[in-house]
């Protein structure tokens, strides 16, 4: 078996294990991307490529560990393998300051002649407020391009701002890898709209000695198709990264991302109300999801998403627990507008006169009467 | 004996009538629950506790067809929780705060956590308490939930806390462990996760060949 086949077998096995064997630790989540790309590396002809990218992320309250691999097969038949592992540890917060130590290592190989590896450590000092923050960082390590390892030294600074619908980040980094030096200035934005998450990065290598110069930018959109599956469309241009050994390229990729679901502990909240579980412990005929729309200047709008219903009622501490029929506003949408006060509220839903049930979108809690009740908060 | 039975019946009827006179909504309770619930409500009112949550708890039981004794004990338990919450939060606590505090205590939060929340936040602590109880109900260990809410309580808006709760809900639904989901959501609130400023854990750009 060739090295490429062994690598492919290892990637496939890792990916399959992520899909079939749930993550052994409760804090572990895995992703498995299968994609098709068209890519043009600087100095090479454009090429199509198929990719398989397994990844795993292990989280603790004070740190994370991620591992990721990518297997690429180009239309020429050549293969590329990349793998990396990175971990970070957060120090306890001291007022608005927080320290972070991280380390990362990775390697890549293309055909049989180009291999790279790197190992770096980084320290960051974060200043964090709820809606904005900044950091400074220092990095040191080693990187090799198939020759004697070279020293990596880098310094960076950045700031971020969180707006209601958008998160912005700017950063600047000065890096030295052996006798290569370069300065990148970069900005990025992230926003989520419904099931779609958008990321965009725009940057410039404003100064360089041996690392190239120019503008670059990438964007990606991830469309969630449920709890486990998303479609990712991404593209753009990225610069040469002398640390990891990646060459500047333009690309466009479409991929399917499958995410593992690790075992749940105590689950009382879900994206869908469980079927066959009414608030009074009897069978409920169907599932419903409650959406609480709050606008401080107006009464609260309760919107219930439920399929195939001819009558939907709510009862709660805001109706004196008297059933209140909702108005149908669309195919599966039912709603009512009520003057609900700020605070914690209890609610149940009844569909077509069947048993009272707890709608998804609320927290399911014991109701003291042998069943459950939905809890929601109005700020 | 018949005379004592008649007297007891008359007393029960009188109490029931009094309860309905106090709050007509209690007329929806059955004859067993009505005087018992009315007694608990009277005691709560005398102690300066909010009575509306008690009425609502009783009405919930009536709507769900619960036996009268079960309704009475549920109302009694809630009154006790409200009393414990008031003892911790002080006489100045608002009824929504007491109700949320009672839920947090019932969820397992210690009185010290409630007291610390009271000290650390100038605004009302209704939403922090509710989010605390909510996180615990979602499976987040009490200590982790309390640490998360306390870390945000001083400066975060109510909307931020609601966002935190939603983020935890989303991540749990996606399969994250409750503790990890809370940690990730905290980082999100602080901006670290969403912005990939977390140096060691930042993901490679998806789809980059």
Coordinates of C-alpha atoms in Angstrom, one line a residue:
Chain A
X1 CA 0.0 0.0 0.0
X2 CA 1.4 3.4 -1.0
X3 CA 1.8 6.3 1.5
X4 CA -1.1 8.1 -0.2
X5 CA -3.4 5.1 0.1
X6 CA -2.5 4.6 3.7
X7 CA -3.2 8.3 4.3
X8 CA -6.5 8.0 2.5
X9 CA -7.4 4.9 4.5
X10 CA -6.5 6.7 7.7
X11 CA -8.5 9.8 6.9
X12 CA -11.5 7.7 5.8
X13 CA -11.3 5.6 9.0
X14 CA -11.0 8.7 11.2
X15 CA -14.0 10.2 9.4
X16 CA -16.1 7.1 9.7
X17 CA -15.2 6.7 13.3
X18 CA -16.5 10.2 13.9
X19 CA -19.7 9.4 12.3
X20 CA -20.4 6.0 13.7
X21 CA -18.9 6.1 17.2
X22 CA -20.1 9.0 19.2
X23 CA -17.4 11.1 20.7
X24 CA -16.0 9.3 23.8
X25 CA -15.8 12.4 25.9
X26 CA -18.9 14.5 26.5
X27 CA -17.0 17.7 25.6
X28 CA -15.9 16.3 22.2
X29 CA -17.4 17.2 18.9
X30 CA -16.4 16.2 15.5
X31 CA -16.9 17.4 12.0
X32 CA -16.3 15.7 8.6
X33 CA -16.2 17.8 5.5
X34 CA -16.4 16.3 2.0
X35 CA -15.9 18.9 -0.7
X36 CA -15.0 19.7 -4.3
X37 CA -12.7 22.6 -5.1
X38 CA -11.2 24.4 -8.0
X39 CA -7.8 25.9 -6.9
X40 CA -5.0 27.8 -8.6
X41 CA -1.8 28.0 -6.6
X42 CA 0.5 30.9 -7.5
X43 CA 2.8 29.7 -10.2
X44 CA 0.7 26.6 -11.0
X45 CA -2.2 25.9 -13.4
X46 CA -5.7 25.8 -12.1
X47 CA -6.8 22.3 -11.0
X48 CA -9.9 20.6 -9.6
X49 CA -9.6 18.8 -6.3
X50 CA -11.6 16.6 -4.0
X51 CA -11.1 17.0 -0.3
X52 CA -11.9 15.1 2.8
X53 CA -11.4 17.0 6.1
X54 CA -12.1 15.4 9.4
X55 CA -11.8 17.5 12.5
X56 CA -12.3 17.1 16.2
X57 CA -12.6 19.6 19.0
X58 CA -12.4 18.9 22.7
X59 CA -13.5 21.6 25.0
X60 CA -13.0 22.3 28.7
X61 CA -14.2 25.5 30.4
X62 CA -10.6 26.8 30.5
X63 CA -9.2 25.5 27.3
X64 CA -9.7 23.7 24.0
X65 CA -7.9 21.2 21.9
X66 CA -8.5 20.9 18.2
X67 CA -7.2 18.5 15.6
X68 CA -7.8 18.6 11.9
X69 CA -6.6 16.9 8.8
X70 CA -7.2 17.4 5.1
X71 CA -6.7 15.0 2.3
X72 CA -6.7 16.5 -1.2
X73 CA -6.7 14.6 -4.4
X74 CA -6.1 16.8 -7.5
X75 CA -7.3 16.1 -11.0
X76 CA -3.7 15.2 -11.9
X77 CA -4.0 12.3 -9.5
X78 CA -1.5 13.9 -7.1
X79 CA -2.4 14.0 -3.4
X80 CA -1.8 16.4 -0.6
X81 CA -2.0 15.7 3.1
X82 CA -2.2 18.2 5.8
X83 CA -2.7 17.8 9.6
X84 CA -2.6 20.0 12.6
X85 CA -3.3 20.0 16.3
X86 CA -3.6 23.0 18.5
X87 CA -4.5 23.6 22.0
X88 CA -5.1 26.7 24.2
X89 CA -5.4 27.3 27.9
X90 CA -7.1 30.3 29.3
X91 CA -6.0 31.8 32.6
X92 CA -8.6 32.8 35.1
X93 CA -10.0 36.2 34.3
X94 CA -8.6 39.1 36.4
X95 CA -11.1 41.9 36.1
X96 CA -11.2 42.5 32.3
X97 CA -7.8 40.9 31.6
X98 CA -7.2 37.3 30.7
X99 CA -4.2 35.4 29.6
X100 CA -4.1 32.7 27.0
X101 CA -1.3 30.2 26.2
X102 CA -1.5 28.1 23.2
X103 CA 0.6 25.7 21.2
X104 CA 0.2 24.2 17.8
X105 CA 1.9 21.8 15.5
X106 CA 1.2 20.7 12.0
X107 CA 2.7 19.0 9.0
X108 CA 1.8 18.8 5.3
X109 CA 3.0 16.8 2.3
X110 CA 2.5 17.1 -1.4
X111 CA 3.3 14.2 -3.7
X112 CA 6.6 12.8 -2.5
X113 CA 8.8 15.8 -2.7
X114 CA 7.5 18.7 -0.6
X115 CA 7.0 18.3 3.1
X116 CA 6.6 20.9 5.8
X117 CA 6.2 20.9 9.5
X118 CA 5.9 23.5 12.2
X119 CA 5.6 23.8 16.0
X120 CA 4.8 27.1 17.7
X121 CA 3.8 28.4 21.0
X122 CA 1.9 31.6 21.6
X123 CA 1.0 33.8 24.5
X124 CA -1.9 36.3 24.3
X125 CA -3.1 38.9 26.7
X126 CA -6.8 39.7 26.2
X127 CA -8.6 42.8 27.4
X128 CA -12.3 41.8 27.3
X129 CA -15.5 43.7 27.7
X130 CA -18.9 42.4 26.8
X131 CA -19.0 44.1 23.4
X132 CA -15.4 44.8 22.6
X133 CA -11.9 43.7 23.3
X134 CA -8.3 43.7 22.2
X135 CA -5.3 41.5 22.5
X136 CA -1.5 41.5 22.0
X137 CA 0.4 38.3 21.3
X138 CA 3.9 36.9 20.9
X139 CA 4.7 33.7 19.1
X140 CA 7.9 31.6 19.0
X141 CA 8.7 28.2 17.4
X142 CA 10.3 26.3 14.6
X143 CA 9.3 25.5 11.0
X144 CA 10.9 23.4 8.4
X145 CA 10.5 23.2 4.6
X146 CA 12.3 19.9 4.2
X147 CA 15.5 21.5 5.2
X148 CA 17.0 22.5 8.5
X149 CA 14.4 24.0 10.8
X150 CA 14.1 27.7 10.9
X151 CA 13.1 29.9 13.8
X152 CA 9.6 31.4 13.9
X153 CA 9.1 34.7 15.8
X154 CA 5.9 36.8 15.5
X155 CA 4.2 39.6 17.3
X156 CA 0.6 40.7 16.9
X157 CA -2.2 42.9 18.1
X158 CA -5.8 43.0 17.4
X159 CA -9.2 44.3 18.5
X160 CA -12.8 43.2 18.1
X161 CA -16.2 44.8 18.3
X162 CA -19.5 43.0 18.6
X163 CA -22.5 44.8 17.1
X164 CA -26.1 43.4 17.3
X165 CA -25.9 41.6 14.0
X166 CA -22.2 41.6 13.2
X167 CA -18.9 40.9 14.8
X168 CA -15.8 42.7 13.4
X169 CA -12.1 42.1 14.0
X170 CA -8.9 43.8 12.9
X171 CA -5.4 42.6 13.5
X172 CA -1.8 43.2 12.6
X173 CA 1.0 40.7 12.7
X174 CA 4.7 41.0 12.1
X175 CA 6.3 37.6 11.5
X176 CA 9.8 36.3 11.0
X177 CA 10.5 32.8 9.7
X178 CA 14.2 32.3 9.2
X179 CA 15.2 35.1 6.8
X180 CA 11.7 35.7 5.6
X181 CA 9.7 38.5 7.2
X182 CA 6.3 40.0 6.5
X183 CA 3.6 42.1 8.0
X184 CA -0.1 41.3 7.5
X185 CA -3.0 43.7 8.3
X186 CA -6.3 41.9 8.4
X187 CA -10.0 42.5 9.1
X188 CA -12.8 40.0 9.3
X189 CA -16.5 40.0 9.9
X190 CA -18.9 37.3 11.0
X191 CA -22.7 37.4 11.0
X192 CA -25.5 34.9 11.3
X193 CA -28.8 35.1 9.6
X194 CA -31.2 32.4 10.3
X195 CA -29.6 29.1 9.4
X196 CA -26.8 30.8 7.5
X197 CA -23.5 31.9 9.0
X198 CA -21.3 34.2 6.9
X199 CA -17.6 34.9 7.4
X200 CA -15.4 37.2 5.4
X201 CA -11.8 38.2 5.7
X202 CA -10.0 41.0 3.9
X203 CA -6.3 41.6 4.4
X204 CA -3.1 42.9 2.9
X205 CA 0.5 41.8 3.2
X206 CA 1.7 45.4 3.4
X207 CA 5.4 44.6 3.8
X208 CA 7.5 41.6 3.1
X209 CA 11.0 40.3 2.6
X210 CA 10.6 37.0 0.7
X211 CA 7.0 36.4 1.6
X212 CA 5.2 38.2 -1.3
X213 CA 2.9 41.2 -1.0
X214 CA -0.7 42.1 -2.0
X215 CA -4.3 42.0 -1.0
X216 CA -6.2 38.8 -0.1
X217 CA -9.7 38.0 1.0
X218 CA -11.8 35.0 1.7
X219 CA -15.5 34.4 2.4
X220 CA -17.6 31.5 3.4
X221 CA -21.2 30.8 3.9
X222 CA -22.5 27.8 5.9
X223 CA -26.1 26.8 5.5
X224 CA -27.3 24.5 8.3
X225 CA -29.7 21.8 7.2
X226 CA -30.3 20.5 10.7
X227 CA -28.4 19.5 13.7
X228 CA -25.8 17.4 11.9
X229 CA -25.5 18.6 8.3
X230 CA -24.5 21.9 6.7
X231 CA -23.5 23.0 3.3
X232 CA -20.4 25.2 3.1
X233 CA -19.5 27.4 0.2
X234 CA -16.2 29.2 0.4
X235 CA -13.8 30.9 -1.8
X236 CA -11.2 33.7 -2.2
X237 CA -7.5 34.2 -2.1
X238 CA -5.2 33.6 0.7
X239 CA -1.5 34.5 1.1
X240 CA 1.5 32.3 1.4
X241 CA 1.9 31.2 5.0
X242 CA 5.6 30.5 5.6
X243 CA 4.9 29.1 9.0
X244 CA 2.6 26.3 7.9
X245 CA 4.0 26.0 4.4
X246 CA 0.9 26.8 2.5
X247 CA 1.3 28.5 -0.9
X248 CA -0.8 31.5 -1.9
X249 CA -3.8 30.4 -4.0
X250 CA -7.2 31.3 -5.3
X251 CA -10.0 28.8 -4.7
X252 CA -13.7 28.0 -4.7
X253 CA -15.0 25.1 -2.7
X254 CA -18.4 23.6 -2.0
X255 CA -18.6 21.0 0.8
X256 CA -20.9 19.1 2.9
X257 CA -20.2 19.2 6.6
X258 CA -21.4 16.5 8.9
X259 CA -21.2 17.1 12.6
X260 CA -21.3 14.4 15.2
X261 CA -23.6 14.7 18.2
X262 CA -22.0 13.8 21.4
X263 CA -24.1 12.1 24.2
X264 CA -26.4 14.4 26.0
X265 CA -26.5 14.6 29.8
X266 CA -29.6 16.0 31.3
X267 CA -31.6 17.3 28.4
X268 CA -34.6 19.2 29.1
X269 CA -34.4 21.5 26.1
X270 CA -34.3 20.5 22.5
X271 CA -34.8 21.9 19.0
X272 CA -37.9 19.8 18.7
X273 CA -40.4 18.9 21.4
X274 CA -40.4 15.2 21.9
X275 CA -43.4 13.4 20.4
X276 CA -45.6 11.4 22.7
X277 CA -44.9 13.4 25.8
X278 CA -47.6 15.7 27.0
X279 CA -47.3 18.2 29.8
X280 CA -49.6 16.0 31.9
X281 CA -47.6 12.9 31.0
X282 CA -50.1 11.6 28.4
X283 CA -49.5 11.3 24.7
X284 CA -49.2 14.5 22.7
X285 CA -50.0 14.2 19.0
X286 CA -47.4 16.4 17.4
X287 CA -44.4 18.7 17.9
X288 CA -44.5 22.5 18.2
X289 CA -41.9 25.1 18.7
X290 CA -42.4 28.4 20.5
X291 CA -40.7 31.6 19.6
X292 CA -41.0 34.5 22.0
X293 CA -40.6 37.9 20.2
X294 CA -39.9 40.7 22.6
X295 CA -39.8 44.4 21.8
X296 CA -39.6 46.6 24.8
X297 CA -42.0 49.1 23.3
X298 CA -44.6 46.6 22.4
X299 CA -46.5 43.6 23.9
X300 CA -44.9 40.2 23.6
X301 CA -45.6 38.2 20.5
X302 CA -45.8 34.4 21.0
X303 CA -45.3 32.6 17.7
X304 CA -45.9 28.8 17.5
X305 CA -44.5 26.7 14.6
X306 CA -46.6 23.6 14.3
X307 CA -47.4 21.5 11.2
X308 CA -50.8 20.1 10.3
X309 CA -52.9 21.7 13.1
X310 CA -56.4 23.2 12.9
X311 CA -56.4 24.7 16.4
X312 CA -53.5 25.8 18.6
X313 CA -54.0 27.1 22.2
X314 CA -51.6 28.3 24.9
X315 CA -52.1 28.4 28.6
X316 CA -49.7 30.0 31.1
X317 CA -49.4 32.3 34.0
X318 CA -50.0 35.2 31.7
X319 CA -53.5 33.8 30.8
X320 CA -54.4 32.7 34.3
X321 CA -53.9 29.3 32.9
X322 CA -57.1 29.6 30.8
X323 CA -56.7 28.2 27.3
X324 CA -56.2 31.0 24.7
X325 CA -56.6 30.2 21.0
X326 CA -53.9 31.5 18.7
X327 CA -54.4 33.1 15.3
X328 CA -53.1 31.4 12.2
X329 CA -50.9 33.8 10.3
X330 CA -49.3 31.4 7.8
X331 CA -49.1 27.8 6.8
X332 CA -47.5 26.5 10.0
X333 CA -47.4 29.7 12.0
X334 CA -49.8 30.6 14.8
X335 CA -49.4 33.7 17.0
X336 CA -50.9 35.8 19.7
X337 CA -49.8 39.2 21.1
X338 CA -50.1 39.6 24.9
X339 CA -48.9 42.1 27.5
X340 CA -46.6 39.7 29.3
X341 CA -44.5 41.3 32.1
X342 CA -40.7 40.9 32.5
X343 CA -39.7 37.8 34.4
X344 CA -40.0 34.1 34.4
X345 CA -43.1 32.5 32.8
X346 CA -44.6 29.1 32.5
X347 CA -46.4 27.9 29.4
X348 CA -48.0 24.8 27.8
X349 CA -49.5 24.3 24.4
X350 CA -52.4 22.3 23.2
X351 CA -52.9 21.2 19.6
X352 CA -56.3 20.3 18.2
X353 CA -57.7 19.7 21.8
X354 CA -55.2 17.0 22.6
X355 CA -53.0 16.8 25.7
X356 CA -51.2 19.9 27.0
X357 CA -47.6 19.7 25.9
X358 CA -44.3 21.6 26.4
X359 CA -43.3 23.4 23.3
X360 CA -39.7 23.3 22.0
X361 CA -37.9 26.6 22.5
X362 CA -38.7 26.6 26.2
X363 CA -37.0 24.9 29.1
X364 CA -38.8 21.8 30.2
X365 CA -39.1 21.6 34.0
X366 CA -41.2 19.5 36.4
X367 CA -44.5 21.2 37.1
X368 CA -45.2 19.8 40.5
X369 CA -48.2 17.9 39.1
X370 CA -46.5 14.8 37.7
X371 CA -45.8 16.3 34.3
X372 CA -43.7 19.1 32.8
X373 CA -44.1 22.7 32.0
X374 CA -42.3 25.1 29.6
X375 CA -40.3 27.9 31.1
X376 CA -39.3 31.1 29.2
X377 CA -37.9 34.5 30.2
X378 CA -39.1 37.9 29.1
X379 CA -36.2 40.4 29.7
Chain B
X1 CA -70.7 13.4 65.7
X2 CA -73.1 14.6 63.1
X3 CA -72.9 18.0 64.7
X4 CA -69.1 18.1 64.5
X5 CA -69.2 16.9 60.9
X6 CA -71.7 19.6 60.1
X7 CA -69.5 22.2 61.8
X8 CA -66.5 21.1 59.9
X9 CA -68.4 21.2 56.7
X10 CA -69.7 24.7 57.5
X11 CA -66.1 25.8 58.3
X12 CA -64.8 24.4 55.0
X13 CA -67.6 26.1 53.1
X14 CA -66.9 29.4 54.9
X15 CA -63.2 29.2 54.1
X16 CA -63.9 28.3 50.5
X17 CA -66.3 31.2 50.2
X18 CA -63.7 33.5 51.8
X19 CA -61.1 32.3 49.4
X20 CA -63.3 33.0 46.4
X21 CA -64.2 36.4 47.8
X22 CA -60.4 37.1 48.1
X23 CA -59.7 36.1 44.6
X24 CA -62.5 34.9 42.3
X25 CA -60.0 33.0 40.2
X26 CA -59.7 30.5 43.1
X27 CA -63.3 29.4 42.4
X28 CA -61.8 27.2 39.7
X29 CA -60.2 25.0 42.4
X30 CA -62.2 22.1 43.8
X31 CA -63.6 22.1 47.3
X32 CA -60.6 20.3 48.7
X33 CA -57.9 22.6 47.3
X34 CA -59.7 25.9 47.7
X35 CA -59.5 26.4 51.5
X36 CA -56.0 24.9 51.7
X37 CA -54.7 27.2 49.0
X38 CA -56.5 30.1 50.5
X39 CA -54.8 29.5 53.8
X40 CA -51.3 29.4 52.2
X41 CA -52.0 32.6 50.3
X42 CA -53.2 34.3 53.5
X43 CA -50.1 33.3 55.3
X44 CA -47.9 34.5 52.4
X45 CA -49.7 37.8 52.3
X46 CA -49.2 38.2 56.0
X47 CA -45.5 37.5 55.5
X48 CA -45.2 40.1 52.8
X49 CA -44.6 37.6 50.1
X50 CA -46.1 38.0 46.6
X51 CA -49.3 36.0 46.2
X52 CA -49.8 36.1 42.5
X53 CA -47.3 33.3 41.8
X54 CA -49.1 31.2 44.3
X55 CA -52.5 31.8 42.6
X56 CA -50.9 31.0 39.2
X57 CA -49.4 27.7 40.5
X58 CA -52.8 26.7 41.8
X59 CA -54.6 27.6 38.6
X60 CA -52.0 25.6 36.7
X61 CA -52.9 22.6 38.7
X62 CA -56.6 23.2 38.2
X63 CA -56.1 23.4 34.4
X64 CA -54.1 20.2 34.4
X65 CA -56.7 18.5 36.5
X66 CA -54.4 17.8 39.4
X67 CA -55.9 16.5 42.7
X68 CA -56.6 19.2 45.3
X69 CA -54.1 17.9 47.8
X70 CA -51.4 18.0 45.1
X71 CA -52.3 21.5 44.2
X72 CA -52.2 22.6 47.9
X73 CA -48.8 21.0 48.4
X74 CA -47.4 22.6 45.3
X75 CA -48.5 26.0 46.4
X76 CA -47.2 25.4 49.9
X77 CA -43.8 24.4 48.4
X78 CA -43.6 27.5 46.2
X79 CA -44.5 29.7 49.2
X80 CA -41.6 28.2 51.1
X81 CA -39.3 28.8 48.2
X82 CA -40.4 32.4 47.9
X83 CA -39.7 32.8 51.6
X84 CA -36.2 31.4 51.2
X85 CA -35.6 33.7 48.3
X86 CA -36.7 36.7 50.2
X87 CA -34.5 35.8 53.1
X88 CA -31.5 35.8 50.8
X89 CA -32.4 38.7 48.5
X90 CA -33.8 41.0 51.1
X91 CA -37.1 42.7 51.8
X92 CA -36.5 45.1 48.8
X93 CA -36.6 42.3 46.3
X94 CA -39.3 42.7 43.7
X95 CA -41.9 39.9 43.2
X96 CA -40.4 38.9 39.8
X97 CA -37.0 38.7 41.5
X98 CA -38.4 36.5 44.3
X99 CA -40.1 34.2 41.8
X100 CA -36.9 33.9 39.8
X101 CA -34.9 33.4 43.0
X102 CA -37.3 30.7 44.2
X103 CA -36.8 28.9 40.8
X104 CA -33.0 29.2 41.1
X105 CA -33.0 27.9 44.7
X106 CA -35.2 25.0 43.6
X107 CA -32.8 24.3 40.7
X108 CA -30.0 23.9 43.3
X109 CA -28.3 27.3 43.4
X110 CA -27.0 28.1 46.8
X111 CA -28.1 31.1 48.8
X112 CA -24.5 32.5 48.5
X113 CA -24.9 32.7 44.8
X114 CA -28.1 34.6 45.0
X115 CA -26.6 37.0 47.5
X116 CA -23.5 37.5 45.3
X117 CA -25.7 38.3 42.4
X118 CA -27.6 40.8 44.4
X119 CA -24.4 42.6 45.4
X120 CA -22.8 42.5 42.0
X121 CA -25.6 44.0 39.9
X122 CA -27.3 47.3 40.3
X123 CA -30.2 46.5 38.0
X124 CA -32.9 44.0 38.7
X125 CA -31.6 40.4 38.9
X126 CA -34.7 38.8 37.6
X127 CA -33.2 37.7 34.3
X128 CA -29.8 36.6 35.7
X129 CA -31.7 34.4 38.2
X130 CA -34.0 33.1 35.5
X131 CA -31.0 32.3 33.2
X132 CA -29.2 30.6 36.1
X133 CA -32.2 28.3 36.8
X134 CA -32.6 27.8 33.0
X135 CA -29.0 26.7 32.5
X136 CA -29.3 24.3 35.4
X137 CA -32.5 22.9 33.9
X138 CA -30.5 22.4 30.6
X139 CA -28.1 20.2 32.4
X140 CA -25.3 22.7 33.2
X141 CA -23.9 21.9 36.7
X142 CA -24.9 24.4 39.2
X143 CA -21.4 25.6 39.9
X144 CA -20.7 26.2 36.2
X145 CA -24.0 27.9 35.6
X146 CA -23.5 30.1 38.7
X147 CA -19.9 31.0 37.6
X148 CA -21.1 32.0 34.2
X149 CA -24.0 34.2 35.3
X150 CA -21.9 35.8 38.1
X151 CA -19.1 36.6 35.6
X152 CA -21.6 38.5 33.4
X153 CA -24.0 39.9 36.0
X154 CA -22.1 43.0 36.8
X155 CA -21.9 44.5 33.3
X156 CA -24.0 42.5 30.9
X157 CA -27.4 43.6 29.8
X158 CA -30.4 41.3 30.2
X159 CA -30.3 40.8 26.5
X160 CA -26.7 39.5 26.7
X161 CA -27.8 37.0 29.3
X162 CA -30.6 35.8 27.1
X163 CA -28.1 35.5 24.3
X164 CA -25.9 33.4 26.5
X165 CA -28.8 31.1 27.3
X166 CA -29.7 30.8 23.7
X167 CA -26.2 30.0 22.7
X168 CA -26.0 27.3 25.3
X169 CA -29.3 25.9 24.1
X170 CA -28.1 25.9 20.5
X171 CA -24.8 24.2 21.4
X172 CA -26.4 21.6 23.5
X173 CA -28.8 20.9 20.7
X174 CA -25.8 20.5 18.4
X175 CA -24.4 17.9 20.8
X176 CA -22.1 19.8 23.1
X177 CA -21.9 18.8 26.7
X178 CA -23.7 21.4 28.8
X179 CA -20.5 22.5 30.6
X180 CA -18.6 22.9 27.3
X181 CA -21.6 24.7 25.8
X182 CA -21.6 27.2 28.6
X183 CA -17.9 27.7 28.4
X184 CA -18.1 28.2 24.6
X185 CA -21.1 30.6 25.0
X186 CA -19.2 32.6 27.6
X187 CA -16.3 32.9 25.2
X188 CA -18.9 34.0 22.6
X189 CA -20.3 36.6 24.8
X190 CA -16.8 37.8 25.5
X191 CA -16.2 37.6 21.8
X192 CA -13.3 35.1 21.9
X193 CA -14.9 32.2 20.2
X194 CA -16.9 34.1 17.6
X195 CA -13.9 36.0 16.6
X196 CA -11.4 33.3 16.5
X197 CA -9.1 35.3 18.8
X198 CA -8.6 32.1 20.7
X199 CA -5.2 31.5 19.3
X200 CA -4.8 27.8 19.8
X201 CA -8.3 26.8 18.8
X202 CA -9.0 28.9 15.8
X203 CA -10.2 26.8 12.9
X204 CA -8.7 26.8 9.6
X205 CA -10.8 28.5 6.9
X206 CA -13.5 26.0 5.9
X207 CA -13.0 24.6 2.5
X208 CA -9.6 26.2 1.9
X209 CA -7.6 23.6 -0.2

